[in-house]
Coordinates of C-alpha atoms in Angstrom, one line a residue:
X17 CA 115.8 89.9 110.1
X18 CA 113.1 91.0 107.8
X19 CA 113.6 92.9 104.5
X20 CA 110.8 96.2 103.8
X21 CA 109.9 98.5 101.3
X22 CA 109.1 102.0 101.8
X23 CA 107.4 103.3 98.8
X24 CA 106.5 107.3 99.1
X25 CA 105.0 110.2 96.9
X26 CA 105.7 114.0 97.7
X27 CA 103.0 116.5 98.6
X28 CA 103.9 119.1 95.9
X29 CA 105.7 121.7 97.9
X30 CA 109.1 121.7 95.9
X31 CA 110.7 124.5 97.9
X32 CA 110.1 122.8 101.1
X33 CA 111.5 119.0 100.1
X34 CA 114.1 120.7 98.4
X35 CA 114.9 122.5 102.4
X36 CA 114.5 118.9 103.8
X37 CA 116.4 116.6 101.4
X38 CA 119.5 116.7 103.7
X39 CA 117.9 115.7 106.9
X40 CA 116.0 113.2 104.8
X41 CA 119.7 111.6 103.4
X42 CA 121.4 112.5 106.8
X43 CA 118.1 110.2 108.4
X44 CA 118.4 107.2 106.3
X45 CA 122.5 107.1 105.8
X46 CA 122.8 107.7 109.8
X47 CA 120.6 104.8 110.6
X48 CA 123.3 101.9 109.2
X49 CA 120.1 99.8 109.0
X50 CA 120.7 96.2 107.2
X51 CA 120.6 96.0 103.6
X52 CA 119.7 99.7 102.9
X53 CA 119.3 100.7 99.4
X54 CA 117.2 103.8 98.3
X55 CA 116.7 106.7 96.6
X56 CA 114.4 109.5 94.8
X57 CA 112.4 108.6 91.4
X58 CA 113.9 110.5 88.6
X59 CA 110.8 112.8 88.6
X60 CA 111.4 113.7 92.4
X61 CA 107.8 112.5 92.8
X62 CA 109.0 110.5 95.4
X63 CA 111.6 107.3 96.2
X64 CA 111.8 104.2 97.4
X65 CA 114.0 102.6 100.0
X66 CA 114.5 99.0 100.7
X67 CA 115.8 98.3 104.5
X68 CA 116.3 95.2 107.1
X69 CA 114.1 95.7 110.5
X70 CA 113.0 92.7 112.7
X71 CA 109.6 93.6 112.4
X72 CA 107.1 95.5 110.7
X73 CA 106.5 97.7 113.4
X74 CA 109.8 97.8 113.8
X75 CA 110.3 99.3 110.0
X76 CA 107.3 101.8 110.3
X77 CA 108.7 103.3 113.6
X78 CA 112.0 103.7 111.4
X79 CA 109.6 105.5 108.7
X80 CA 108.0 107.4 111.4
X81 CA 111.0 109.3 112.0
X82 CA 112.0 110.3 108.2
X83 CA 111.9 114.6 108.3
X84 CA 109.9 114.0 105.3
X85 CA 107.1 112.1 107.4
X86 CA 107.5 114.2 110.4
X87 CA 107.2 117.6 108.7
X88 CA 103.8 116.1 106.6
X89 CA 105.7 116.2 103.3
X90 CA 104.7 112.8 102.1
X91 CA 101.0 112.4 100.8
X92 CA 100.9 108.4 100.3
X93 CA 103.7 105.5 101.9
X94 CA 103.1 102.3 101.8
X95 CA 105.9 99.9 104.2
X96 CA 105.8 96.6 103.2
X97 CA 107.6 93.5 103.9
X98 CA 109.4 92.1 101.2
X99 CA 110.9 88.6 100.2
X100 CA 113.3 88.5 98.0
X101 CA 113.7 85.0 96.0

């Protein structure tokens, strides 16, 4: 098992993140991945969420399914694998 990072920055369209936020949580809490941790920058600019996946691909079909990817609320992601020391 891999660890990722999914770094991501908001289109600014306040009203509709603020509609999506709980399909967003509901997404990532309902997925039990491995070692999730995440959560919004104080700004709500964006977030970051750390997750196990055995694969890259792997992780970016997880990202792929976020409501905030599939509705085109997000305006830059970056996945990236991470190793922790």
């Amino acid at each position: 098992m891999q660890r990722f990072l999914y770094f991501y920055l908001m289109r600014n369209a306040p009203e509709a993140i603020r509609q999506v936020v709980p399909a967003h949580v509901q997404y990532w809490h309902g997925r039990s991945l491995p070692s999730y941790l995440g959560g919004p920058f104080a700004d709500r600019t964006g977030g970051l969420i750390t997750f196990g996946a055995t694969s890259l691909e792997d992780a970016k079909r997880t990202v792929e399914g976020d409501p905030f990817v599939r509705l085109r609320l997000v305006e830059q992601s970056w996945v990236k694998e991470w190793r922790v020391e």
